[in-house]
Amino acid sequence: MKLLEGKTALVTGASRGIGRAVAVEFAKQGANLVVNASRASAEMDETVELIKDAGAQVITSIGSVDQEESARAMVGAAVETFGSLDILVNNAGITRDKPLMMMKEEDFDDVISVNLRGTYQCSREAARQMMKQRSGRIIQVSSISALSGRPGQCNYAASKSALVGFTKSLARELGKFNVLVNALYVGVIDTDLTKKMPAAAKKTITANIPLGRVGTPEEVAGPCVFLGSDLSTFVNGTTINISGGGYV
Amino acid sequence: MTPLTLEQARAQASARQETTLKLKEALIDCLALEKEPADIPDDCLLFGVGLGLDSVDALEIVVAIESEFGLRVEDEHMKEIRSINSIVDLVISGGELQAEVA
């Protein structure tokens, strides 16, 4: 049985890593996809091909998630093409890791803008449609950095912590519309973002994970399918920890 | 502005009454109000002392307006969500705006 048969999902930041894995897994589970990235790229084309290979319909919507026009275009594309928007995964995120004393204002602002403002813009636009449908799921991709903090990530950790409060408040606002809002505390996952981490830091982190390894993007996709599916109809305003037990 | 003929004025008044009734019915339905349209005065305030609605109800109202009248309620329109009359004004002007664009 496909868990997302007939549903339409929008995944931001889908050109690679977690976003791509989520989009492809959603496709395998029967969803139609709108995939977003800030710019067109060969990687994005590859994501689209993988989705098509999984037998799903897909359209792309290129634009920065922190811009209202982009958010409108994404949601509009979903509704015009597929007739609804059932699941939004706010995955797009960036890092500008630096110690606070060396962190420039734009390093802080850029991270907050994409990670938090982008979630605001996309959630707002999606909520408008989902409230009309009286049904929908919004999934925020937060991070264990929000739980534990990490040197050099004041900006990133702040943005990801904010997503948790955002999620809880929005869950309370939209619950009566049968729109469920949840978040993921994502641990260390083998993506381009974590590849930028210093090897020593990565080794220390891995040593603290009981499973003895970092996670894969596909291991984040599974919980996203759960939160997007009818298996989670009473799960609202919570955060799932996907860190291999490294942060409990 | 060209003055209206009597027929035009009557048609406008009739259209407004129709919009008002449709709006009241939509609000009664979406907010599960135990009232009839006639029980809600056109100048009734929606929040506080009027119908006593709250900010979550405001979301319901926006959804009802957008679904019922096919309009998009923009941020700058939110201040008009205060009474039946002010929403009817918004719906009528919104319809005119959309007609101009089309």
Short mmCIF file of C-alpha atoms in Angstrom, two decimals:
data_model
loop_
_atom_site.label_atom_id
_atom_site.label_comp_id
_atom_site.label_asym_id
_atom_site.label_seq_id
_atom_site.Cartn_x
_atom_site.Cartn_y
_atom_site.Cartn_z
CA MET A 1 0.00 0.00 0.00
CA LYS A 2 1.34 3.42 -0.92
CA LEU A 3 1.04 5.77 2.02
CA LEU A 4 0.71 9.04 0.10
CA GLU A 5 -1.38 7.92 -2.86
CA GLY A 6 -3.13 10.85 -4.53
CA LYS A 7 -1.59 13.48 -2.27
CA THR A 8 0.29 16.53 -3.48
CA ALA A 9 3.47 17.51 -1.69
CA LEU A 10 5.70 20.55 -1.89
CA VAL A 11 9.29 20.05 -0.80
CA THR A 12 11.58 23.07 -0.55
CA GLY A 13 15.31 22.78 -0.99
CA ALA A 14 14.83 19.60 -2.98
CA SER A 15 17.80 19.68 -5.32
CA ARG A 16 19.92 17.46 -3.09
CA GLY A 17 20.40 15.92 0.33
CA ILE A 18 17.44 15.57 2.66
CA GLY A 19 15.06 17.49 0.39
CA ARG A 20 15.79 15.22 -2.54
CA ALA A 21 15.45 12.07 -0.45
CA VAL A 22 12.12 13.24 0.96
CA ALA A 23 10.78 14.16 -2.49
CA VAL A 24 11.84 10.82 -4.00
CA GLU A 25 10.41 8.81 -1.09
CA PHE A 26 7.15 10.75 -1.34
CA ALA A 27 7.07 9.91 -5.05
CA LYS A 28 7.59 6.22 -4.27
CA GLN A 29 4.68 6.48 -1.84
CA GLY A 30 2.37 7.79 -4.58
CA ALA A 31 2.47 11.56 -4.09
CA ASN A 32 2.60 14.17 -6.83
CA LEU A 33 5.45 16.57 -6.26
CA VAL A 34 6.25 20.24 -6.51
CA VAL A 35 9.96 20.59 -5.88
CA ASN A 36 11.69 23.85 -5.13
CA ALA A 37 15.25 25.09 -5.19
CA SER A 38 16.66 28.59 -5.13
CA ARG A 39 18.12 28.16 -8.60
CA ALA A 40 17.95 25.77 -11.54
CA SER A 41 20.79 23.28 -11.60
CA ALA A 42 21.87 19.90 -12.91
CA GLU A 43 21.25 18.53 -9.41
CA MET A 44 17.66 19.73 -9.53
CA ASP A 45 17.22 18.07 -12.93
CA GLU A 46 18.53 14.88 -11.38
CA THR A 47 15.99 15.12 -8.55
CA VAL A 48 13.21 15.54 -11.10
CA GLU A 49 14.38 12.48 -13.02
CA LEU A 50 14.50 10.39 -9.85
CA ILE A 51 10.93 11.43 -9.03
CA LYS A 52 9.75 10.57 -12.53
CA ASP A 53 11.54 7.23 -12.31
CA ALA A 54 9.51 6.55 -9.17
CA GLY A 55 6.39 6.99 -11.29
CA ALA A 56 5.20 10.32 -9.92
CA GLN A 57 4.24 13.56 -11.60
CA VAL A 58 6.52 16.47 -10.76
CA ILE A 59 6.86 20.15 -11.46
CA THR A 60 9.64 22.48 -10.38
CA SER A 61 9.27 25.91 -8.84
CA ILE A 62 12.49 27.87 -8.69
CA GLY A 63 12.78 30.72 -6.22
CA SER A 64 14.05 31.74 -2.84
CA VAL A 65 11.78 30.51 -0.06
CA ASP A 66 12.10 33.74 1.92
CA GLN A 67 10.32 35.71 -0.82
CA GLU A 68 6.54 35.94 -0.74
CA GLU A 69 6.27 35.75 -4.54
CA SER A 70 8.22 32.48 -4.57
CA ALA A 71 6.01 30.96 -1.90
CA ARG A 72 2.90 32.02 -3.80
CA ALA A 73 4.27 30.57 -7.01
CA MET A 74 5.05 27.22 -5.37
CA VAL A 75 1.66 26.80 -3.76
CA GLY A 76 -0.08 28.18 -6.84
CA ALA A 77 1.73 25.64 -9.02
CA ALA A 78 0.61 22.80 -6.77
CA VAL A 79 -3.02 23.85 -6.78
CA GLU A 80 -3.20 24.70 -10.48
CA THR A 81 -1.47 21.51 -11.59
CA PHE A 82 -2.68 18.94 -9.09
CA GLY A 83 -5.76 20.61 -7.55
CA SER A 84 -4.57 20.68 -3.94
CA LEU A 85 -1.62 20.97 -1.60
CA ASP A 86 -1.64 18.28 1.04
CA ILE A 87 1.90 18.29 2.44
CA LEU A 88 4.51 21.01 2.78
CA VAL A 89 8.02 20.09 3.85
CA ASN A 90 9.97 23.19 4.82
CA ASN A 91 13.40 21.77 4.23
CA ALA A 92 15.32 24.59 2.53
CA GLY A 93 18.13 25.72 4.77
CA ILE A 94 21.60 27.18 4.71
CA THR A 95 24.54 27.45 7.09
CA ARG A 96 27.08 30.23 7.55
CA ASP A 97 29.05 28.67 10.42
CA LYS A 98 31.44 31.03 12.21
CA PRO A 99 32.26 31.87 15.79
CA LEU A 100 30.03 34.70 16.93
CA MET A 101 32.91 37.17 17.10
CA MET A 102 33.62 36.54 13.43
CA MET A 103 30.03 36.26 12.32
CA LYS A 104 29.08 39.16 10.10
CA GLU A 105 25.62 40.64 10.18
CA GLU A 106 24.84 39.18 6.76
CA ASP A 107 25.91 35.71 7.95
CA PHE A 108 23.31 35.99 10.67
CA ASP A 109 20.63 37.60 8.52
CA ASP A 110 21.00 35.20 5.58
CA VAL A 111 20.58 32.14 7.77
CA ILE A 112 17.60 33.56 9.64
CA SER A 113 16.03 34.68 6.39
CA VAL A 114 16.21 31.37 4.54
CA ASN A 115 15.70 29.03 7.49
CA LEU A 116 13.09 30.95 9.47
CA ARG A 117 11.58 33.61 7.23
CA GLY A 118 11.40 31.04 4.43
CA THR A 119 9.42 28.74 6.69
CA TYR A 120 7.13 31.63 7.58
CA GLN A 121 6.50 32.52 3.93
CA CYS A 122 5.90 28.98 2.72
CA SER A 123 3.85 27.91 5.74
CA ARG A 124 1.69 30.99 5.46
CA GLU A 125 0.95 30.44 1.81
CA ALA A 126 0.37 26.71 2.27
CA ALA A 127 -1.84 27.26 5.30
CA ARG A 128 -4.10 29.53 3.28
CA GLN A 129 -4.79 26.65 0.88
CA MET A 130 -4.86 23.90 3.50
CA MET A 131 -7.37 25.77 5.68
CA LYS A 132 -9.71 25.93 2.69
CA GLN A 133 -9.22 22.20 2.12
CA ARG A 134 -9.75 21.53 5.84
CA SER A 135 -6.78 19.24 5.62
CA GLY A 136 -3.02 19.42 5.34
CA ARG A 137 0.37 18.66 6.85
CA ILE A 138 3.23 21.04 7.42
CA ILE A 139 6.59 19.52 8.35
CA GLN A 140 9.48 21.71 9.49
CA VAL A 141 13.00 20.38 9.21
CA SER A 142 14.68 21.58 12.39
CA SER A 143 17.96 20.31 13.80
CA ILE A 144 19.51 18.83 16.91
CA SER A 145 21.56 22.02 16.82
CA ALA A 146 18.40 23.59 18.25
CA LEU A 147 18.55 21.17 21.20
CA SER A 148 22.22 21.05 22.00
CA GLY A 149 23.78 24.06 20.34
CA ARG A 150 27.02 23.80 18.49
CA PRO A 151 30.03 26.14 18.37
CA GLY A 152 29.93 28.32 15.28
CA GLN A 153 26.20 27.88 14.80
CA CYS A 154 24.62 30.69 16.80
CA ASN A 155 22.76 31.77 13.68
CA TYR A 156 21.79 28.28 12.54
CA ALA A 157 20.84 27.03 16.02
CA ALA A 158 18.77 30.16 16.61
CA SER A 159 16.90 29.66 13.35
CA LYS A 160 16.28 25.97 14.03
CA SER A 161 15.17 26.57 17.64
CA ALA A 162 12.77 29.20 16.36
CA LEU A 163 11.19 26.63 14.06
CA VAL A 164 10.16 24.56 17.06
CA GLY A 165 8.28 27.44 18.69
CA PHE A 166 6.86 28.32 15.30
CA THR A 167 5.65 24.75 14.88
CA LYS A 168 3.95 24.62 18.27
CA SER A 169 2.15 27.92 17.76
CA LEU A 170 1.04 27.11 14.24
CA ALA A 171 -0.14 23.67 15.34
CA ARG A 172 -2.43 25.38 17.82
CA GLU A 173 -3.70 27.85 15.22
CA LEU A 174 -4.40 25.36 12.47
CA GLY A 175 -5.52 22.31 14.40
CA LYS A 176 -9.17 23.23 14.09
CA PHE A 177 -8.73 23.24 10.32
CA ASN A 178 -7.35 19.69 10.43
CA VAL A 179 -3.96 21.02 9.36
CA LEU A 180 -1.26 19.30 11.41
CA VAL A 181 2.11 20.92 11.97
CA ASN A 182 5.14 19.03 13.21
CA ALA A 183 8.91 19.29 13.16
CA LEU A 184 11.95 17.07 12.98
CA TYR A 185 15.08 17.41 15.08
CA VAL A 186 17.46 16.13 12.46
CA GLY A 187 20.83 14.89 13.69
CA VAL A 188 24.04 14.55 11.77
CA ILE A 189 23.12 13.38 8.29
CA ASP A 190 25.46 12.68 5.43
CA THR A 191 24.69 15.70 3.22
CA ASP A 192 26.57 18.52 1.52
CA LEU A 193 25.91 20.70 4.58
CA THR A 194 27.58 18.28 6.98
CA LYS A 195 30.43 17.62 4.54
CA LYS A 196 31.50 21.19 5.28
CA MET A 197 31.96 20.33 8.96
CA PRO A 198 35.56 19.95 10.18
CA ALA A 199 36.54 16.27 10.28
CA ALA A 200 37.40 16.43 13.98
CA ALA A 201 34.00 17.84 14.84
CA LYS A 202 32.26 15.18 12.77
CA LYS A 203 34.30 12.44 14.48
CA THR A 204 33.42 13.73 17.94
CA ILE A 205 29.77 13.90 17.03
CA THR A 206 29.75 10.39 15.57
CA ALA A 207 31.38 9.03 18.72
CA ASN A 208 28.38 10.30 20.67
CA ILE A 209 25.84 8.53 18.49
CA PRO A 210 24.93 5.09 19.90
CA LEU A 211 24.46 3.76 16.37
CA GLY A 212 28.07 4.71 15.69
CA ARG A 213 27.40 6.48 12.42
CA VAL A 214 25.75 9.49 10.88
CA GLY A 215 22.35 9.14 9.30
CA THR A 216 21.37 9.11 5.65
CA PRO A 217 18.91 11.47 3.95
CA GLU A 218 16.62 8.48 3.37
CA GLU A 219 16.44 7.96 7.13
CA VAL A 220 14.92 11.43 7.42
CA ALA A 221 12.52 10.77 4.56
CA GLY A 222 10.83 7.90 6.42
CA PRO A 223 9.57 10.02 9.35
CA CYS A 224 8.46 12.65 6.82
CA VAL A 225 6.31 10.03 5.09
CA PHE A 226 4.84 9.09 8.47
CA LEU A 227 4.00 12.72 9.28
CA GLY A 228 2.54 13.26 5.82
CA SER A 229 0.45 10.10 5.85
CA ASP A 230 -2.76 8.93 7.48
CA LEU A 231 -0.65 7.04 10.03
CA SER A 232 -0.19 10.27 11.99
CA THR A 233 -3.65 11.83 12.11
CA PHE A 234 -3.39 12.64 15.85
CA VAL A 235 0.23 13.82 15.83
CA ASN A 236 0.32 17.61 16.06
CA GLY A 237 2.69 20.24 17.40
CA THR A 238 5.46 17.81 18.24
CA THR A 239 9.03 17.19 17.19
CA ILE A 240 10.51 13.84 16.19
CA ASN A 241 14.15 13.32 17.09
CA ILE A 242 16.08 11.70 14.22
CA SER A 243 19.58 11.57 15.62
CA GLY A 244 20.33 7.87 16.06
CA GLY A 245 20.04 8.41 19.80
CA GLY A 246 22.85 10.94 19.81
CA TYR A 247 20.69 13.60 21.43
CA VAL A 248 18.15 12.20 23.84
CA MET B 1 -18.29 59.91 -11.37
CA THR B 2 -21.40 59.43 -13.55
CA PRO B 3 -24.62 59.50 -11.51
CA LEU B 4 -26.47 56.19 -11.38
CA THR B 5 -29.87 55.72 -12.95
CA LEU B 6 -32.64 54.51 -10.65
CA GLU B 7 -32.41 51.04 -12.17
CA GLN B 8 -28.65 50.90 -11.64
CA ALA B 9 -29.00 52.04 -8.03
CA ARG B 10 -31.66 49.38 -7.42
CA ALA B 11 -29.49 46.72 -9.03
CA GLN B 12 -26.53 47.73 -6.85
CA ALA B 13 -28.63 47.69 -3.70
CA SER B 14 -30.02 44.30 -4.60
CA ALA B 15 -26.52 42.91 -5.31
CA ARG B 16 -25.30 44.23 -1.97
CA GLN B 17 -28.20 42.61 -0.14
CA GLU B 18 -27.44 39.34 -1.88
CA THR B 19 -23.74 39.55 -0.96
CA THR B 20 -24.63 40.40 2.64
CA LEU B 21 -26.95 37.42 2.96
CA LYS B 22 -24.40 35.09 1.37
CA LEU B 23 -21.72 36.35 3.77
CA LYS B 24 -23.91 35.92 6.85
CA GLU B 25 -24.83 32.40 5.78
CA ALA B 26 -21.16 31.57 5.20
CA LEU B 27 -20.17 32.92 8.63
CA ILE B 28 -23.00 31.12 10.40
CA ASP B 29 -21.90 27.92 8.71
CA CYS B 30 -18.14 28.17 9.24
CA LEU B 31 -18.33 29.54 12.78
CA ALA B 32 -21.24 27.29 13.79
CA LEU B 33 -23.16 30.31 15.07
CA GLU B 34 -26.56 29.51 16.50
CA LYS B 35 -28.20 32.38 14.66
CA GLU B 36 -30.21 33.16 11.56
CA PRO B 37 -28.94 35.74 9.03
CA ALA B 38 -31.67 38.13 10.18
CA ASP B 39 -30.32 37.96 13.76
CA ILE B 40 -27.04 39.55 12.68
CA PRO B 41 -27.27 43.29 11.99
CA ASP B 42 -25.32 44.50 8.96
CA ASP B 43 -23.29 46.85 11.15
CA CYS B 44 -22.61 44.19 13.78
CA LEU B 45 -18.98 44.12 14.93
CA LEU B 46 -17.47 40.68 14.62
CA PHE B 47 -14.97 40.87 17.46
CA GLY B 48 -15.29 41.87 21.10
CA VAL B 49 -18.71 43.25 21.98
CA GLY B 50 -20.39 42.27 18.70
CA LEU B 51 -20.39 38.60 17.79
CA GLY B 52 -17.59 38.07 20.31
CA LEU B 53 -15.26 36.31 17.90
CA ASP B 54 -11.52 35.84 18.45
CA SER B 55 -8.36 35.79 16.31
CA VAL B 56 -8.70 32.12 15.36
CA ASP B 57 -12.23 32.87 14.18
CA ALA B 58 -10.67 35.56 11.99
CA LEU B 59 -8.88 32.80 10.10
CA GLU B 60 -12.21 31.06 9.55
CA ILE B 61 -13.67 34.29 8.23
CA VAL B 62 -10.82 34.77 5.78
CA VAL B 63 -11.20 31.21 4.54
CA ALA B 64 -14.97 31.71 4.20
CA ILE B 65 -14.56 34.94 2.22
CA GLU B 66 -11.96 33.43 -0.10
CA SER B 67 -13.93 30.23 -0.65
CA GLU B 68 -17.35 31.84 -0.98
CA PHE B 69 -16.43 34.82 -3.14
CA GLY B 70 -13.29 33.60 -4.91
CA LEU B 71 -11.22 36.51 -3.63
CA ARG B 72 -7.79 36.57 -2.08
CA VAL B 73 -7.74 38.51 1.19
CA GLU B 74 -4.42 40.35 1.21
CA ASP B 75 -2.66 41.69 4.30
CA GLU B 76 -3.86 45.22 3.61
CA HIS B 77 -7.46 43.99 3.58
CA MET B 78 -7.29 42.43 7.03
CA LYS B 79 -8.31 45.68 8.73
CA GLU B 80 -11.61 45.48 6.85
CA ILE B 81 -12.49 42.25 8.64
CA ARG B 82 -14.37 44.01 11.41
CA SER B 83 -18.08 44.03 10.59
CA ILE B 84 -20.52 42.52 8.11
CA ASN B 85 -20.74 45.85 6.27
CA SER B 86 -16.99 46.34 6.04
CA ILE B 87 -16.52 42.83 4.64
CA VAL B 88 -19.29 43.35 2.12
CA ASP B 89 -17.53 46.56 1.02
CA LEU B 90 -14.33 44.56 0.66
CA VAL B 91 -16.04 41.81 -1.34
CA ILE B 92 -17.72 44.31 -3.66
CA SER B 93 -14.54 46.35 -4.21
CA GLY B 94 -12.54 43.15 -4.57
CA GLY B 95 -14.91 41.97 -7.28
CA GLU B 96 -14.56 45.30 -9.07
CA LEU B 97 -10.78 45.13 -8.82
CA GLN B 98 -10.75 41.62 -10.25
CA ALA B 99 -13.08 42.68 -13.07
CA GLU B 100 -10.69 45.56 -13.94
CA VAL B 101 -7.73 43.20 -14.02
CA ALA B 102 -9.61 40.72 -16.20
#
